[in-house]
XYZ file of C-alpha atoms in Angstrom:
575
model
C 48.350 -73.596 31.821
C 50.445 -70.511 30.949
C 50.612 -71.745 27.315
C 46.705 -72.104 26.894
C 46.138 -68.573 28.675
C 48.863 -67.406 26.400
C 47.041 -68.345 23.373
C 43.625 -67.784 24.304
C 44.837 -64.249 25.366
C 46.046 -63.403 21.540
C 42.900 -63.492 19.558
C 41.048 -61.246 22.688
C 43.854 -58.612 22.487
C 43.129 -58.767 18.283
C 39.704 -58.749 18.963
C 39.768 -55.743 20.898
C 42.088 -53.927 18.845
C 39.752 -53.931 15.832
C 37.050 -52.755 17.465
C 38.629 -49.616 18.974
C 39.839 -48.651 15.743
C 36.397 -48.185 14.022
C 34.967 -46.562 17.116
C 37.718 -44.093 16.365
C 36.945 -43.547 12.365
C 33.501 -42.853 13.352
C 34.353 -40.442 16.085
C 36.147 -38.823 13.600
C 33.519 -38.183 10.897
C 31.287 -37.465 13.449
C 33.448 -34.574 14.372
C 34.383 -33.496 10.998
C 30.505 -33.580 9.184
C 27.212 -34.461 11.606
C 28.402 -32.219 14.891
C 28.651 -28.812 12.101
C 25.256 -30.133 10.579
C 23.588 -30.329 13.419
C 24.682 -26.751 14.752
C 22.890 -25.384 11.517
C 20.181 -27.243 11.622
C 19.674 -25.891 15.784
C 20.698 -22.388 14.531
C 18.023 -22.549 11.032
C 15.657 -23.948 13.872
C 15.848 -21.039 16.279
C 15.715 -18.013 13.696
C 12.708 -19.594 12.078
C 10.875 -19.945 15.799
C 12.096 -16.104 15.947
C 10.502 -15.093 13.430
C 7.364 -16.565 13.996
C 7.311 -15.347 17.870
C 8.116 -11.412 16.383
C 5.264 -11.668 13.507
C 2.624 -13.573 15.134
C 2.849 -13.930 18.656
C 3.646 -10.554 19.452
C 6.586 -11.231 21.869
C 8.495 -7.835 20.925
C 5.760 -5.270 20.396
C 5.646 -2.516 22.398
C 1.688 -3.362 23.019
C -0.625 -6.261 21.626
C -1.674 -5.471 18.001
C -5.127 -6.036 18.844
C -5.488 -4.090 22.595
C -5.502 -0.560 22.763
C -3.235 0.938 25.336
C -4.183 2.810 28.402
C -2.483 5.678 26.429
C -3.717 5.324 23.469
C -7.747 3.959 24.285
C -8.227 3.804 20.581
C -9.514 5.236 17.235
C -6.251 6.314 15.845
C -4.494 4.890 12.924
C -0.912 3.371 12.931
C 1.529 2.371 10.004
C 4.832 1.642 9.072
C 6.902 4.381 7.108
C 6.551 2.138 4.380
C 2.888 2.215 4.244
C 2.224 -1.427 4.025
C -0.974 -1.596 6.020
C -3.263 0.258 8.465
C -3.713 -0.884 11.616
C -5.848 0.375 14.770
C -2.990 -0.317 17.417
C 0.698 0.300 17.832
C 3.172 -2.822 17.204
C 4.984 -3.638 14.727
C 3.772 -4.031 11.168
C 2.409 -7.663 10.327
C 3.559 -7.111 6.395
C 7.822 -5.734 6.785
C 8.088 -6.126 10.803
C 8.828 -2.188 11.381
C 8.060 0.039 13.883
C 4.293 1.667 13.838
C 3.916 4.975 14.064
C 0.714 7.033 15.192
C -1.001 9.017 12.527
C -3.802 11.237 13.471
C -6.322 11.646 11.341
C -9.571 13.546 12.350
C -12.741 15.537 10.599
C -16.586 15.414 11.145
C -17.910 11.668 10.404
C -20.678 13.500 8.138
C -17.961 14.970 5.952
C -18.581 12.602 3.359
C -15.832 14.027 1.289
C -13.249 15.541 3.026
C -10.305 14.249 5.753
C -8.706 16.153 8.343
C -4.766 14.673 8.564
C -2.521 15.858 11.110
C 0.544 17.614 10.248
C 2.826 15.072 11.866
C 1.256 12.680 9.450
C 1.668 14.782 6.898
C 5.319 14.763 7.092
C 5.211 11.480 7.793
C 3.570 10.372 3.992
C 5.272 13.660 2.317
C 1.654 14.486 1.587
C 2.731 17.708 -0.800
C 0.307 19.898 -3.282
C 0.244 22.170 -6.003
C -1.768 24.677 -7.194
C -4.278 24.455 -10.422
C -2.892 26.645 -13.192
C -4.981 28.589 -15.654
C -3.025 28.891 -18.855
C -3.371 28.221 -22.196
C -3.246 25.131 -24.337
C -0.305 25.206 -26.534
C 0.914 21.227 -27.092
C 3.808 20.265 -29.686
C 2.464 17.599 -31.800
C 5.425 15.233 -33.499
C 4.082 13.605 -36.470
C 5.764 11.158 -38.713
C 4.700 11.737 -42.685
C 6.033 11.018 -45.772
C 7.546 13.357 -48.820
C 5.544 13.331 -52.103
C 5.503 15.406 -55.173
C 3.630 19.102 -55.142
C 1.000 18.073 -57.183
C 0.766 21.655 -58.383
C 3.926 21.278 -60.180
C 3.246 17.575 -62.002
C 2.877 17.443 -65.775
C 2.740 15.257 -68.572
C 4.356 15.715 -72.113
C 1.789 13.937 -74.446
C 1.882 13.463 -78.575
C -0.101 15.763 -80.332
C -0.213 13.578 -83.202
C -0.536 10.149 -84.297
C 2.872 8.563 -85.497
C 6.105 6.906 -84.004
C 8.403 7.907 -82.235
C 11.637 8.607 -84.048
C 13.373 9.412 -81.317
C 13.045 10.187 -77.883
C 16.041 12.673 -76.977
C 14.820 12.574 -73.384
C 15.137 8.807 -72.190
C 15.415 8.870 -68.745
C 14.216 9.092 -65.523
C 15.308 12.295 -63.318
C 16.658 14.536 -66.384
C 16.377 18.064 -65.771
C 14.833 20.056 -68.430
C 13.535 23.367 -69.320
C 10.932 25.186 -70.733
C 11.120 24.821 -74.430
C 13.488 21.875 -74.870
C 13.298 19.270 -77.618
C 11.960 15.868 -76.194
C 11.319 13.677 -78.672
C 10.618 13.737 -82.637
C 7.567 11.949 -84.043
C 7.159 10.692 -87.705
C 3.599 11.571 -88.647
C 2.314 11.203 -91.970
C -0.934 13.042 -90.541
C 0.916 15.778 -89.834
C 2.822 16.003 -93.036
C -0.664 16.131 -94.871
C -1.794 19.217 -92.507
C 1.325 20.784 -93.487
C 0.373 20.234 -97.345
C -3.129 21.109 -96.636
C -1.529 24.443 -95.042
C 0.835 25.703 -97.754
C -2.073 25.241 -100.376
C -4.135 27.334 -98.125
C -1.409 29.691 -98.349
C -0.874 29.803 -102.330
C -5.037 30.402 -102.955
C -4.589 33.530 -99.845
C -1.949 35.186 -101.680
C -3.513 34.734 -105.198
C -6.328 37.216 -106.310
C -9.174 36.097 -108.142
C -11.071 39.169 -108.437
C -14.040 37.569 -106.362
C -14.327 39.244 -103.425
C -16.206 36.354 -101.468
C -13.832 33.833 -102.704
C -10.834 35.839 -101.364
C -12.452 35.908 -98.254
C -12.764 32.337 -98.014
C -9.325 31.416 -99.186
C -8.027 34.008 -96.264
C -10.653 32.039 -94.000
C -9.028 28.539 -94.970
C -5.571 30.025 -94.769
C -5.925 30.923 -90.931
C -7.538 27.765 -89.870
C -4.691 25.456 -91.451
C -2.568 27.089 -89.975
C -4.321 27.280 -86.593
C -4.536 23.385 -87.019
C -0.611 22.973 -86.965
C -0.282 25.320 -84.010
C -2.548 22.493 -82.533
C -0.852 20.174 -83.417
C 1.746 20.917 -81.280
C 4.191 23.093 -84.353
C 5.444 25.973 -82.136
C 4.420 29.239 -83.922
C 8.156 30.019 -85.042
C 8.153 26.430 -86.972
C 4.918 27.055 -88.985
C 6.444 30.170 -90.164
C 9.660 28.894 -90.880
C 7.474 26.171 -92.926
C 5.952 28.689 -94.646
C 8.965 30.452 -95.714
C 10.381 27.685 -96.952
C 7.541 25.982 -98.805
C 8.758 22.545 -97.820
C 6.615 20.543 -95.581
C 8.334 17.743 -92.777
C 7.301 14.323 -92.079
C 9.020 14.724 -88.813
C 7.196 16.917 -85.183
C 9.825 17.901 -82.978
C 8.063 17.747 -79.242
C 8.680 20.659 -76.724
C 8.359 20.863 -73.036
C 5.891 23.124 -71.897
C 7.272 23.541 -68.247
C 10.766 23.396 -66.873
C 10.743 20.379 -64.195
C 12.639 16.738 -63.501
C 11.320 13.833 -65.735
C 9.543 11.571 -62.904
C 8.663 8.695 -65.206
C 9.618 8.142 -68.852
C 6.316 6.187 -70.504
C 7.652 5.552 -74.002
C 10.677 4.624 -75.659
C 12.371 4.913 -79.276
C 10.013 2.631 -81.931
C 6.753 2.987 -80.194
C 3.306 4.017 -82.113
C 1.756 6.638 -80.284
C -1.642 8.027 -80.793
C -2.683 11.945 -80.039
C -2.810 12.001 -76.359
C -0.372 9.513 -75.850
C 1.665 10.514 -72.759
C 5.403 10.592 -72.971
C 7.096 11.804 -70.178
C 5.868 13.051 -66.927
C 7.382 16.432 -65.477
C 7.629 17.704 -62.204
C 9.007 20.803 -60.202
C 10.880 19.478 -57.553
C 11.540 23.339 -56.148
C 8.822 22.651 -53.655
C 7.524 19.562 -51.977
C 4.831 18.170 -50.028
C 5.256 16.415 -46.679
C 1.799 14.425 -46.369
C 0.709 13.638 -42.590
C -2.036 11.843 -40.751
C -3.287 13.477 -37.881
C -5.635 12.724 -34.796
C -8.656 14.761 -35.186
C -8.058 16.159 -31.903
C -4.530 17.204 -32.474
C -6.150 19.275 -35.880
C -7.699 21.256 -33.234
C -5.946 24.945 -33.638
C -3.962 24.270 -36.690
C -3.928 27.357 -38.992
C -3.013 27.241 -42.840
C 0.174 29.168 -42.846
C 1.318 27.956 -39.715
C 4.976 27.382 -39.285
C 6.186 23.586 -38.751
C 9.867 22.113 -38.376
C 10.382 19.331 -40.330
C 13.213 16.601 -39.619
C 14.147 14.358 -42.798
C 15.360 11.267 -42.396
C 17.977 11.265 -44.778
C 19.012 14.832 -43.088
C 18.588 14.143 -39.442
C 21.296 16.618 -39.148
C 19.228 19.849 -40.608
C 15.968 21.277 -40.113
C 13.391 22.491 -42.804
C 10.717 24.839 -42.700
C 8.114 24.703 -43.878
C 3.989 26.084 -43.996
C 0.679 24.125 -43.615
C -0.899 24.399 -46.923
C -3.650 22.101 -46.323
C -5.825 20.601 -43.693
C -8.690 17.843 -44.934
C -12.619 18.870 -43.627
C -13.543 15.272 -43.098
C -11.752 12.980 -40.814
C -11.058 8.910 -42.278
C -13.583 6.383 -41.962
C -10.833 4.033 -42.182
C -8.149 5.217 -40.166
C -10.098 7.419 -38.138
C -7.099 10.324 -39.334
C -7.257 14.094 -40.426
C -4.830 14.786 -43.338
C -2.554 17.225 -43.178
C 0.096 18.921 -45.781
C 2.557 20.820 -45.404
C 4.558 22.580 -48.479
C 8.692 22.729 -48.072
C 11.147 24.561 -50.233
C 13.443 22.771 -52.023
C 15.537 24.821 -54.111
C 18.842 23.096 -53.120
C 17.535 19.601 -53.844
C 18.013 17.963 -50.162
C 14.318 16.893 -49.879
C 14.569 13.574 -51.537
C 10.556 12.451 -52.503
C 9.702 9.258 -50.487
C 11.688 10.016 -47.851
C 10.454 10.049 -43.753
C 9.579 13.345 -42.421
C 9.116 14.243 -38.794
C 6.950 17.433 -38.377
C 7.175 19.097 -35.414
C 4.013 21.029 -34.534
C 2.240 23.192 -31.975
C -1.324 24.183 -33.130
C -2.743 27.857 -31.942
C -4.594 27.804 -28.772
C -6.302 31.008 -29.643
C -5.692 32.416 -26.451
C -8.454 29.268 -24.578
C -7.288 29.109 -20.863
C -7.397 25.680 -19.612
C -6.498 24.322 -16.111
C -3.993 22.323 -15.700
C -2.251 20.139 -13.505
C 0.440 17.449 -12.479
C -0.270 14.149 -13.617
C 0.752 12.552 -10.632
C -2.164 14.535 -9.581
C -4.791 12.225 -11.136
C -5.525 8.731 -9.682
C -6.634 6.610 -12.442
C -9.304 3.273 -12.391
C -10.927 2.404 -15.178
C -13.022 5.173 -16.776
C -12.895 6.646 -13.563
C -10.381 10.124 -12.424
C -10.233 11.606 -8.955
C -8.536 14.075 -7.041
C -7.980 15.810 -3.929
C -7.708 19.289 -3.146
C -6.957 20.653 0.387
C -9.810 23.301 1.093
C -8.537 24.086 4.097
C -5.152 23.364 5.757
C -5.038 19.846 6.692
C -8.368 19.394 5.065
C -8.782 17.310 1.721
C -11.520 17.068 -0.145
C -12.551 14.229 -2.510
C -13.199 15.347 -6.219
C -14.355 13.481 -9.286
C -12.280 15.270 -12.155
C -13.012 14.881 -15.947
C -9.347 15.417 -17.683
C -8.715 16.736 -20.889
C -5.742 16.528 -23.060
C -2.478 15.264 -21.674
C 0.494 18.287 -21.845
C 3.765 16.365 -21.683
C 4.095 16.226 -17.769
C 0.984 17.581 -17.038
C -2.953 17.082 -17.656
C -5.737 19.334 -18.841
C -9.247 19.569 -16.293
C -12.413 19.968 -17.781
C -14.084 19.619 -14.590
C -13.311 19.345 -11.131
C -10.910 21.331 -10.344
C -10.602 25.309 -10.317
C -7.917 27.386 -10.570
C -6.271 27.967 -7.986
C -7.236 25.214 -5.469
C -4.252 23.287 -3.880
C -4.315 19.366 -5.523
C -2.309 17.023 -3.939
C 0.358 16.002 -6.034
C 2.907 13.812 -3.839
C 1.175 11.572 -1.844
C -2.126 11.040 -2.985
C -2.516 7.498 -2.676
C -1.534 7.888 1.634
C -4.651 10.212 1.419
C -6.983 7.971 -1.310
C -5.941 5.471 1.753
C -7.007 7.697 4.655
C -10.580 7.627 2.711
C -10.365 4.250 2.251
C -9.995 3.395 5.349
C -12.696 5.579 6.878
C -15.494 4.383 4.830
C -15.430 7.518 2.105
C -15.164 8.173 -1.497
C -12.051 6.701 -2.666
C -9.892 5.533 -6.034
C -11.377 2.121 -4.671
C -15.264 2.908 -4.796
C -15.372 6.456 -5.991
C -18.757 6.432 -4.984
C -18.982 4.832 -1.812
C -19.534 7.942 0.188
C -22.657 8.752 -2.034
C -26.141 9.492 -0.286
C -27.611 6.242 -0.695
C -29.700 5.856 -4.118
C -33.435 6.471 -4.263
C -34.155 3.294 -5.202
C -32.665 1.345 -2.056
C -34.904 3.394 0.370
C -38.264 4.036 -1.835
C -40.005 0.903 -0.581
C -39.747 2.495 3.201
C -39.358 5.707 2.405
C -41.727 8.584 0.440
C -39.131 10.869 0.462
C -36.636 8.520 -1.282
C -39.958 7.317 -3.467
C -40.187 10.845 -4.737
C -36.527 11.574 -5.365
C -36.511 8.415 -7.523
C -39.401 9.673 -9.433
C -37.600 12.753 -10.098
C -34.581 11.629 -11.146
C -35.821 8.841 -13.476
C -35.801 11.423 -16.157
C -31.933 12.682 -16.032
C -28.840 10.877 -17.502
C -26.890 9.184 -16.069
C -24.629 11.809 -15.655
C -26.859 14.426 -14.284
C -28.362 11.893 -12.088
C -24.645 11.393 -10.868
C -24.294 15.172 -10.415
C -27.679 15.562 -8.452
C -26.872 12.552 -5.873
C -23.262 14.309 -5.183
C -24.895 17.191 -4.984
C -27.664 16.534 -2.895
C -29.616 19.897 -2.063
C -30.328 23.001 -4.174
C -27.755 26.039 -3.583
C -30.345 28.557 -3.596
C -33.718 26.887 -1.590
C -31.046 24.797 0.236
C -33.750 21.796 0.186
C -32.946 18.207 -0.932
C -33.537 17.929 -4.952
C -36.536 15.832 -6.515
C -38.349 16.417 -2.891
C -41.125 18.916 -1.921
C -42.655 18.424 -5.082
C -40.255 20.292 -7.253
C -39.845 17.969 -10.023
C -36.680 16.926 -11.990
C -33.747 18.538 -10.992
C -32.506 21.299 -14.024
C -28.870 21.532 -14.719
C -27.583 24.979 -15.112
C -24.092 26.176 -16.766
C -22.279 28.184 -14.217
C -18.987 29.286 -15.810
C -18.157 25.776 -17.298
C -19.230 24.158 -14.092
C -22.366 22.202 -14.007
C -25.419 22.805 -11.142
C -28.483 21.218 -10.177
C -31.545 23.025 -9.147
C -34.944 22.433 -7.945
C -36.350 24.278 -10.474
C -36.571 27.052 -12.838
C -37.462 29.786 -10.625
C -34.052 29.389 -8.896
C -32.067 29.772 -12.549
C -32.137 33.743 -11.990
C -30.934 33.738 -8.450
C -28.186 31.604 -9.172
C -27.004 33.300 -12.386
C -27.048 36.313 -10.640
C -24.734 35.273 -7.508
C -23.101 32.327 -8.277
C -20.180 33.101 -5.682
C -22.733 32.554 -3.161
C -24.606 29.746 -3.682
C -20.971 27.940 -4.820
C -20.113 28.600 -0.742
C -23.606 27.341 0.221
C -22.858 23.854 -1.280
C -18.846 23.786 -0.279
C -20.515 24.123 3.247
C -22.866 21.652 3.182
C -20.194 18.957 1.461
C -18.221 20.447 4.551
C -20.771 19.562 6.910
C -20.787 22.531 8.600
C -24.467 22.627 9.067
C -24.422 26.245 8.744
C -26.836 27.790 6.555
C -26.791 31.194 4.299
C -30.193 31.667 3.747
C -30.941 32.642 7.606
C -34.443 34.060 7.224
C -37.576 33.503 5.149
C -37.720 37.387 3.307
C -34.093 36.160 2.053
C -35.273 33.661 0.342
C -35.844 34.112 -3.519
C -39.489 34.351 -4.467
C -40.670 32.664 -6.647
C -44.050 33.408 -8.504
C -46.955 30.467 -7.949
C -49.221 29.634 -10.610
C -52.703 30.878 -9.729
C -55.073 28.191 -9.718
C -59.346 28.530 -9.807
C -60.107 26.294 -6.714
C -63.853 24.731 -6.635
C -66.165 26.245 -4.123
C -67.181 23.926 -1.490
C -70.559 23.619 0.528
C -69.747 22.104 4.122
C -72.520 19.849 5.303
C -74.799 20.971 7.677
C -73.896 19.439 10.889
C -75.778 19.585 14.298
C -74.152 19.875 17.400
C -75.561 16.813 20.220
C -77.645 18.595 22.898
């Protein structure tokens, strides 16, 4: 028995043994990879449930997102410093997570374009502004051109005669020569006749024949042959030395009529020429032109004789001065370009023709004033520019602006803004947002806060009929201007209504108003000031009116009219 328990007890001890050694290698990497794996995963797992509580569920607001507070019973705005959204409780944001913060904002509801923002706020958005300047337009214009010959100063040596060239003692291009010097030597047999022709002319002049006529004649003949060698292209000192020596030559020296640099040679030694026949081409390279193409408005100003600093590329180093010397009276139908040029002196030789010039120039504003401010000022969308100007402190008012030319960091107005007024320069989009969010005018829909157009209401309403009738005759700009408008300064009545007619548009000072009608032109010509405060009021929404009594307002003359008479009908009254 012992031996049988002793060997069934072997293989059960092996048995055993094995399987206590795997549960031990799995243990192990257990340990050593799932357990750490798993803690991430639990960890990953909690952050993400985190997350989710704190941007939807609201666990760690102060208050829910979408409950106004017993201290706060609603209507105010709140946002992160960060300005991510705009929300109508306090929280956190739903867009970074920060902390909300109150901003007050406040005005009249029929203050279609203005915003009262609390100073708090203010701070809050760095809502800053700067004033409209009045100055005048001075811009430096840098224009790249190129450097070309003063055609003033180009000339062309041609043969005088026919013949071939013997030889051409000027051969190449860029020689310097003066006035007088030999360039080439023709062989002409033409010539050599003339010169025949003139010495026999000569002979008959000096010889008497008694005849006075005849000696007349032969005097006659003697000048014109010798008139025709001058013409020929004989200097005057050669035909004289000619006919001092009796001996006529085959051969025309060729002189340069100007001093200059040879620019192209056109002939060479062998060659036939005809008279006319060009041989070289001079110029004078003591002055140049720099030749630039300009944007019609950037013409605008520019004086012949103005100064301009030129920058050459080959002399980036130096600058050159130089004068406008001529400005084109049509603009390009191609390039849609004015051309300018401008003459340089070139005495030493630095200006290279063909070479890259960069003019630097700043047309005369004549003493315009324009007004002018910050870019950053402007908020941009599409076609469309706006603005806003604090009127009163705290108070900004939404303006449509038209800008002008751009003045490095700044912009030209040509309407919109006066000089003067306060336009808010950092911040502007907090405030376009502060509209936005109210329901008003904003970069968004600059015309949201607009009375609402005639033709929406004329189907319910006569008055809105009859405004639509009267403005069906304006632009679309003036019909712009009248619905922003809305009321005539001086009768202080809507305008198309009462049976005015189509609003007129009358130049105040470079700023554009509508009337009601003519009879109002004189009043408001004569005291615009006034009638400028009636409509800031009434955009204001003050309700308060100028005009407080009928004797102050203007009279205006009716046409008489002839008015039928009328028979009433005989009517008896019942017993």
């Amino acid at each position: 028995m012992e031996e049988e328990n002793l060997q069934t007890d072997i293989p059960v001890s092996r048995k055993r043994g094995w399987q206590g050694t795997g549960f031990r290698v799995a243990a192990y990497w257990f340990n050593l990879v799932a357990q750490p794996l798993l803690a991430v995963i639990v960890v990953l797992g909690f952050a993400w449930l985190f997350g989710y509580a704190q941007r939807n569920l609201d666990w760690f607001n102060d208050a829910p997102s979408s409950v106004a507070t017993e201290e706060d019973p609603g209507g105010s705005q709140y946002a992160c410093s960060m300005l991510c959204v705009f929300v109508e409780a306090p929280g956190r944001c739903p867009v970074c997570g920060m902390q909300l913060q109150k901003i007050e904002t406040s005005g009249d509801p029929k203050d279609l374009f203005g915003v009262t923002i609390d100073p708090a706020a203010r701070r809050l958005a760095n809502i800053e502004t700067v004033a409209a300047l009045n100055m005048p337009v001075s811009v430096e214009s840098e224009v790249l051109g190129r450097i070309e010959y003063d055609e003033t100063s180009v000339s062309t040596v041609s043969a005088y005669v026919d013949g071939r060239i013997e030889k051409l003692l000027t051969n190449y291009t860029g020689a310097v020569i003066r006035s007088g010097d030999e360039i080439a030597v023709i062989y002409s047999p033409d010539l050599y006749a003339d010169q025949v022709g003139f010495l026999q002319a000569r002979n008959a002049a000096l010889e008497r024949t008694g005849n006075e006529r005849a000696d007349q004649a032969n005097q006659r003949l003697y000048k014109s042959a010798r008139q025709r060698l001058i013409e020929r292209g004989l200097p005057a000192a050669q035909v004289d030395a000619i006919e001092q020596s009796k001996v006529a030559s085959r051969r025309l020296k060729v002189h340069a009529s100007m001093s200059g640099t040879v620019i192209e040679r056109l002939v060479a030694e062998g060659d036939y020429v005809q008279a006319g026949t060009p041989i070289l081409k001079l110029a004078d390279l003591s002055t140049v032109w720099l030749m630039l193409e300009m944007y019609p408005e950037d013409v605008t100003g520019l004086k012949i004789g103005q100064a301009v600093s030129v920058e050459v590329q080959s002399r980036s180093a130096s600058m050159f001065e130089g004068k406008v010397s001529f400005v084109a009276p049509n603009v390009d139908a191609a390039t849609r370009t004015v051309r300018v040029r401008v003459a340089l002196a070139n005495d030493a030789g630095l200006i290279r023709v063909g070479d890259l010039g960069r003019a630097k120039i700043r047309p005369d504003s004549g003493g315009q004033q324009v007004v002018v401010v910050p870019r950053e000022c402007i908020l941009t969308s599409g076609s469309e520019s706006i603005a806003y100007v604090e009127t009163q402190p705290g108070r900004f008012e939404f303006r449509h602006v038209q800008v002008g030319r751009f003045l490095d960091d700044r912009v030209a107005i040509v309407s919109g803004i006066q000089p003067g007024e306060f336009v808010v320069a950092s911040g502007a989009f907090m405030v376009d947002s502060t509209f936005n969010i109210q329901g008003k005018a904003s970069l968004l829909d600059p015309y949201k806060a607009l009375p609402a157009t005639p033709s929406s209401l004329a189907e319910t309403d006569p008055e809105a009929r009859e405004i639509e009738e009267s403005f069906a005759g304006l632009s679309d700009g003036d019909r712009r201007l009248a619905l922003e408008q809305v009321i005539c300064p001086i009768t202080e009545v809507k305008l198309g209504t009462m049976g005015m007619g189509t609003p007129i548009k009358v130049d105040v000072n470079g700023t554009p108003v509508m009337i009601c009608c003519e009879g109002c032109r004189r009043s408001l010509l004569s005291d615009p000031g006034k009638y400028f405060e009636t409509l800031r009021r009434f955009k204001a929404g003050s309700g308060e009116r100028i005009t407080e009594t009928e004797e102050e307002l203007p009279q205006m003359e009716l046409p008489e009219m002839d008015l039928p008479e009328m028979e009433l009908p005989q009517m008896e009254l019942p017993k």
